[in-house]
Amino acid sequence: MTRSDHSSDPGRPGWSAGRPRRRSAAEPTPERQRRSVADTRRQQRTIADDEADTRREPPPTRRLTGQDADDAGPKKITVTRVAASRTRNLTRAGVRAFHRAASADGADRSGLTALTYAWMANYASDATLAVALANTLFFSAASAESKDKVALYLLITVAPFAVIAPVIGPLLDRIQRGRRLALALSTAGQGVLAVVLALFMDTWALYPAALGIMVLSKSFGVLKAAVTPRVLPPGITLVTTNSRLTVFGMIASGVFGGIGAGIAFLFGSPGAAWATAVICGVGVWLCLRIPSWVEVTEGEEETVLIPRPGTKARRVPMSSHVVTALWANGSIRALTGFLTLFSAFVVKHQTEGTPGRQLVLLGIVGAAAGAGGFLGNALGARRRFDRPDTVVVAGLGATLAATVVAAILVGLTTAAVVGLVGATASALLKVCLDAVMQRDMPEAARASAFGRSETILQLSWVFGGALGVLLPPEWWIGFTVISAVLAVGTVQTVLTTRGHSLLPRRRGTT
């Protein structure tokens, strides 16, 4: 069939008589028709789906609780909710970082973490107790005009501890079982006396209750010193461990001291005493969480500072280097005890009737001492002292120079400098004492050695505190006397390094 034959075929699309038929512009092509149908069906399905979604009920919303709710953030963005959410997140991050630091280097497995928390509770209770007694015990005698009232204050609060302390150390040293229980009972006793203090703050019961709390707190320190070698993580020295415990304790003291000050501002001194009781209750629980292996004392030996001839009991004598470090540390502790009480009395005497200024001035001295403690512990934890005798003599010499300057250039500024230098030297000398004990004392005698040395240091603090109470509240008088005490301690320390002593030796001792 030829082309002309199809021209007359009416069923042939696109052809007309003799030529192809042209489509108009409005007439859709087959492809356009297919696309139009597809678009129409798609639109219909979309409309149907929208109608179905409108008729369908929304699914029940799951209520977020706990961590999911906190992670979801505030429902309605406001400044208060955003600030609260960020505070919670920062608090959680801080708690996690603190726990990592407390359990680092295997401390959580050895039991050091549990002892750290109990030690922090002891520091915290001491801080809140100091706040509770700030306007009663420490300042009441300073404002008294008669010397007999000051002497009575000293007799009731400080002097008895000088009699009790020599008994506490040896007694706790002989405890072979129940060290955790002894720590818990010491803390519980502080809590009970804190309740008595809160109920009878304005009566004479204040004095024996405060005395009992201080004695039990010092006893806790002696027990802690004996327990520490038992929870020592592998690969960490006693120097690092004790520095870590001191830093954590100072952090707890600063934090809870501020909290106690706020409570005392709102509810008075009894409120701070109640806070002390609550902290002690938590401390009892923390003491009982210390691992049971601290009770294992098999093979431990007792130590003695000065061996006595003719005694049958076998005791390990302390080395000459340990004795040297003890003389140096005792001299520095006398200064810290003196500065703690003497500065409070002087500030109270010179700023009578202006409690706001008293708080600021005492805060300056306290902040200087706190900064020195942090600095000394940080330096001691990062450095190894190969010649500890040289370090202790240099620390005593620097502190003696600072006290002499404070006696000549009278004022709060030089007192703050003495606090800074003295606290730094005290921390460094304690690090040296720990290092010498770990080096010279056998492992079986370290717990006893630390317990006895802590008793000596507590006695030295009490001696310095007694000087601070008895001396007239004048800067130059106080610093002149404490300079003389430090000079004697420095000379004795130097002589001990050479095998000599200012004290007469007993026959049969070396």
CSV table of N, CA and C in Angstrom, one decimal, residues 268-332:
chain,number,residue,atom,x,y,z
A,268,GLY,N,20.4,31.4,113.5
A,268,GLY,CA,21.2,31.6,114.7
A,268,GLY,C,22.2,30.5,114.9
A,269,SER,N,23.0,30.6,116.0
A,269,SER,CA,24.0,29.6,116.3
A,269,SER,C,23.4,28.2,116.6
A,270,PRO,N,22.2,28.1,117.2
A,270,PRO,CA,21.6,26.7,117.4
A,270,PRO,C,21.4,26.1,116.0
A,271,GLY,N,21.0,26.8,115.0
A,271,GLY,CA,20.8,26.2,113.7
A,271,GLY,C,22.1,25.6,113.1
A,272,ALA,N,23.2,26.3,113.3
A,272,ALA,CA,24.5,25.7,112.9
A,272,ALA,C,24.8,24.4,113.7
A,273,ALA,N,24.5,24.4,115.0
A,273,ALA,CA,24.7,23.2,115.8
A,273,ALA,C,23.9,22.1,115.3
A,274,TRP,N,22.6,22.3,115.0
A,274,TRP,CA,21.8,21.2,114.4
A,274,TRP,C,22.3,20.7,113.1
A,275,ALA,N,22.9,21.6,112.3
A,275,ALA,CA,23.5,21.2,111.0
A,275,ALA,C,24.7,20.3,111.3
A,276,THR,N,25.5,20.6,112.4
A,276,THR,CA,26.6,19.8,112.8
A,276,THR,C,26.1,18.4,113.2
A,277,ALA,N,25.0,18.3,113.9
A,277,ALA,CA,24.5,17.0,114.3
A,277,ALA,C,24.0,16.2,113.0
A,278,VAL,N,23.4,16.8,112.1
A,278,VAL,CA,23.0,16.1,110.9
A,278,VAL,C,24.2,15.6,110.1
A,279,ILE,N,25.3,16.4,110.0
A,279,ILE,CA,26.5,16.0,109.3
A,279,ILE,C,27.1,14.8,110.0
A,280,CYS,N,27.1,14.8,111.3
A,280,CYS,CA,27.7,13.7,112.1
A,280,CYS,C,26.9,12.4,111.9
A,281,GLY,N,25.6,12.6,111.7
A,281,GLY,CA,24.8,11.4,111.5
A,281,GLY,C,25.1,10.8,110.1
A,282,VAL,N,25.3,11.6,109.1
A,282,VAL,CA,25.8,11.1,107.8
A,282,VAL,C,27.2,10.5,107.9
A,283,GLY,N,28.0,11.1,108.8
A,283,GLY,CA,29.4,10.6,108.9
A,283,GLY,C,29.5,9.3,109.6
A,284,VAL,N,28.5,8.9,110.5
A,284,VAL,CA,28.5,7.6,111.1
A,284,VAL,C,28.3,6.6,110.0
A,285,TRP,N,27.3,6.8,109.1
A,285,TRP,CA,27.0,5.9,108.0
A,285,TRP,C,28.2,5.8,107.1
A,286,LEU,N,28.9,6.8,106.8
A,286,LEU,CA,30.1,6.8,106.0
A,286,LEU,C,31.3,6.0,106.6
A,287,CYS,N,31.4,6.1,107.9
A,287,CYS,CA,32.4,5.4,108.6
A,287,CYS,C,32.2,3.9,108.5
A,288,LEU,N,30.9,3.5,108.7
A,288,LEU,CA,30.6,2.0,108.6
A,288,LEU,C,30.8,1.5,107.2
A,289,ARG,N,30.9,2.3,106.2
A,289,ARG,CA,31.1,1.9,104.8
A,289,ARG,C,32.5,1.7,104.5
A,290,ILE,N,33.4,2.0,105.4
A,290,ILE,CA,34.9,1.7,105.2
A,290,ILE,C,35.0,0.2,105.1
A,291,PRO,N,35.8,-0.3,104.2
A,291,PRO,CA,36.0,-1.8,104.1
A,291,PRO,C,36.4,-2.5,105.3
A,292,SER,N,36.0,-3.7,105.5
A,292,SER,CA,36.3,-4.5,106.7
A,292,SER,C,37.8,-4.9,106.8
A,293,TRP,N,38.6,-4.8,105.8
A,293,TRP,CA,40.0,-5.2,105.9
A,293,TRP,C,40.8,-4.2,106.7
A,294,VAL,N,40.3,-3.1,107.0
A,294,VAL,CA,41.0,-2.2,107.9
A,294,VAL,C,41.1,-2.8,109.3
A,295,GLU,N,40.3,-3.8,109.6
A,295,GLU,CA,40.3,-4.4,110.9
A,295,GLU,C,41.4,-5.5,111.0
A,296,VAL,N,42.0,-5.8,109.9
A,296,VAL,CA,43.0,-6.9,109.9
A,296,VAL,C,44.3,-6.2,110.4
A,297,THR,N,44.7,-6.6,111.6
A,297,THR,CA,45.9,-6.0,112.2
A,297,THR,C,47.0,-7.1,112.5
A,298,GLU,N,46.8,-8.2,111.9
A,298,GLU,CA,47.8,-9.3,112.1
A,298,GLU,C,49.2,-8.9,111.7
A,299,GLY,N,50.1,-9.0,112.6
A,299,GLY,CA,51.5,-8.6,112.3
A,299,GLY,C,51.9,-7.2,112.6
A,300,GLU,N,50.9,-6.4,113.0
A,300,GLU,CA,51.2,-5.0,113.3
A,300,GLU,C,52.1,-4.9,114.6
A,301,GLU,N,52.9,-3.9,114.7
A,301,GLU,CA,53.8,-3.7,115.8
A,301,GLU,C,53.6,-2.3,116.4
A,302,GLU,N,53.8,-2.1,117.6
A,302,GLU,CA,53.7,-0.8,118.3
A,302,GLU,C,55.0,-0.1,118.2
A,303,THR,N,54.9,1.3,118.1
A,303,THR,CA,56.1,2.1,118.1
A,303,THR,C,56.3,2.9,119.4
A,304,VAL,N,57.4,3.4,119.5
A,304,VAL,CA,57.7,4.2,120.7
A,304,VAL,C,58.6,5.3,120.3
A,305,LEU,N,58.4,6.5,120.8
A,305,LEU,CA,59.2,7.7,120.4
A,305,LEU,C,60.5,7.6,121.1
A,306,ILE,N,60.5,7.4,122.4
A,306,ILE,CA,61.8,7.3,123.2
A,306,ILE,C,61.8,5.9,123.8
A,307,PRO,N,62.7,5.0,123.4
A,307,PRO,CA,62.7,3.7,123.9
A,307,PRO,C,63.2,3.7,125.4
A,308,ARG,N,62.5,2.9,126.2
A,308,ARG,CA,62.8,2.9,127.6
A,308,ARG,C,63.6,1.6,127.9
A,309,PRO,N,64.7,1.7,128.6
A,309,PRO,CA,65.5,0.4,128.9
A,309,PRO,C,64.7,-0.4,129.9
A,310,GLY,N,64.8,-1.7,129.8
A,310,GLY,CA,64.2,-2.6,130.8
A,310,GLY,C,62.8,-3.0,130.4
A,311,THR,N,62.2,-2.5,129.4
A,311,THR,CA,60.8,-2.9,129.1
A,311,THR,C,60.9,-4.2,128.3
A,312,LYS,N,60.0,-5.1,128.6
A,312,LYS,CA,60.0,-6.4,128.0
A,312,LYS,C,59.2,-6.4,126.7
A,313,ALA,N,58.2,-5.5,126.6
A,313,ALA,CA,57.4,-5.5,125.3
A,313,ALA,C,58.3,-5.0,124.2
A,314,ARG,N,58.1,-5.7,123.1
A,314,ARG,CA,58.9,-5.3,121.9
A,314,ARG,C,58.2,-4.2,121.1
A,315,ARG,N,58.8,-3.0,121.1
A,315,ARG,CA,58.3,-1.9,120.3
A,315,ARG,C,59.3,-1.3,119.4
A,316,VAL,N,58.9,-0.8,118.3
A,316,VAL,CA,59.8,-0.3,117.2
A,316,VAL,C,60.1,1.1,117.5
A,317,PRO,N,61.3,1.5,117.8
A,317,PRO,CA,61.6,2.9,118.0
A,317,PRO,C,61.6,3.7,116.7
A,318,MET,N,61.2,5.0,116.8
A,318,MET,CA,61.2,5.8,115.7
A,318,MET,C,62.6,6.3,115.3
A,319,SER,N,62.9,6.4,114.1
A,319,SER,CA,64.2,6.8,113.6
A,319,SER,C,64.5,8.2,113.9
A,320,SER,N,65.8,8.6,113.9
A,320,SER,CA,66.2,10.0,114.1
A,320,SER,C,65.6,11.0,113.1
A,321,HIS,N,65.4,10.5,111.9
A,321,HIS,CA,64.8,11.4,110.9
A,321,HIS,C,63.3,11.7,111.2
A,322,VAL,N,62.6,10.6,111.7
A,322,VAL,CA,61.2,10.8,112.1
A,322,VAL,C,61.1,11.7,113.3
A,323,VAL,N,62.0,11.6,114.2
A,323,VAL,CA,62.0,12.5,115.4
A,323,VAL,C,62.3,13.9,115.0
A,324,THR,N,63.2,14.1,114.0
A,324,THR,CA,63.4,15.5,113.5
A,324,THR,C,62.2,16.1,112.9
A,325,ALA,N,61.5,15.3,112.0
A,325,ALA,CA,60.3,15.8,111.4
A,325,ALA,C,59.2,16.0,112.4
A,326,LEU,N,59.2,15.3,113.5
A,326,LEU,CA,58.1,15.5,114.5
A,326,LEU,C,58.4,16.8,115.2
A,327,TRP,N,59.7,17.1,115.6
A,327,TRP,CA,60.0,18.4,116.2
A,327,TRP,C,59.6,19.5,115.3
A,328,ALA,N,59.9,19.4,114.1
A,328,ALA,CA,59.6,20.5,113.1
A,328,ALA,C,58.0,20.7,113.0
A,329,ASN,N,57.3,19.6,112.8
A,329,ASN,CA,55.9,19.7,112.7
A,329,ASN,C,55.2,20.1,113.9
A,330,GLY,N,55.7,19.7,115.1
A,330,GLY,CA,55.2,20.2,116.3
A,330,GLY,C,55.3,21.7,116.5
A,331,SER,N,56.4,22.2,116.1
A,331,SER,CA,56.7,23.7,116.2
A,331,SER,C,55.7,24.4,115.3
A,332,ILE,N,55.5,23.9,114.1
A,332,ILE,CA,54.6,24.6,113.2
A,332,ILE,C,53.2,24.5,113.7
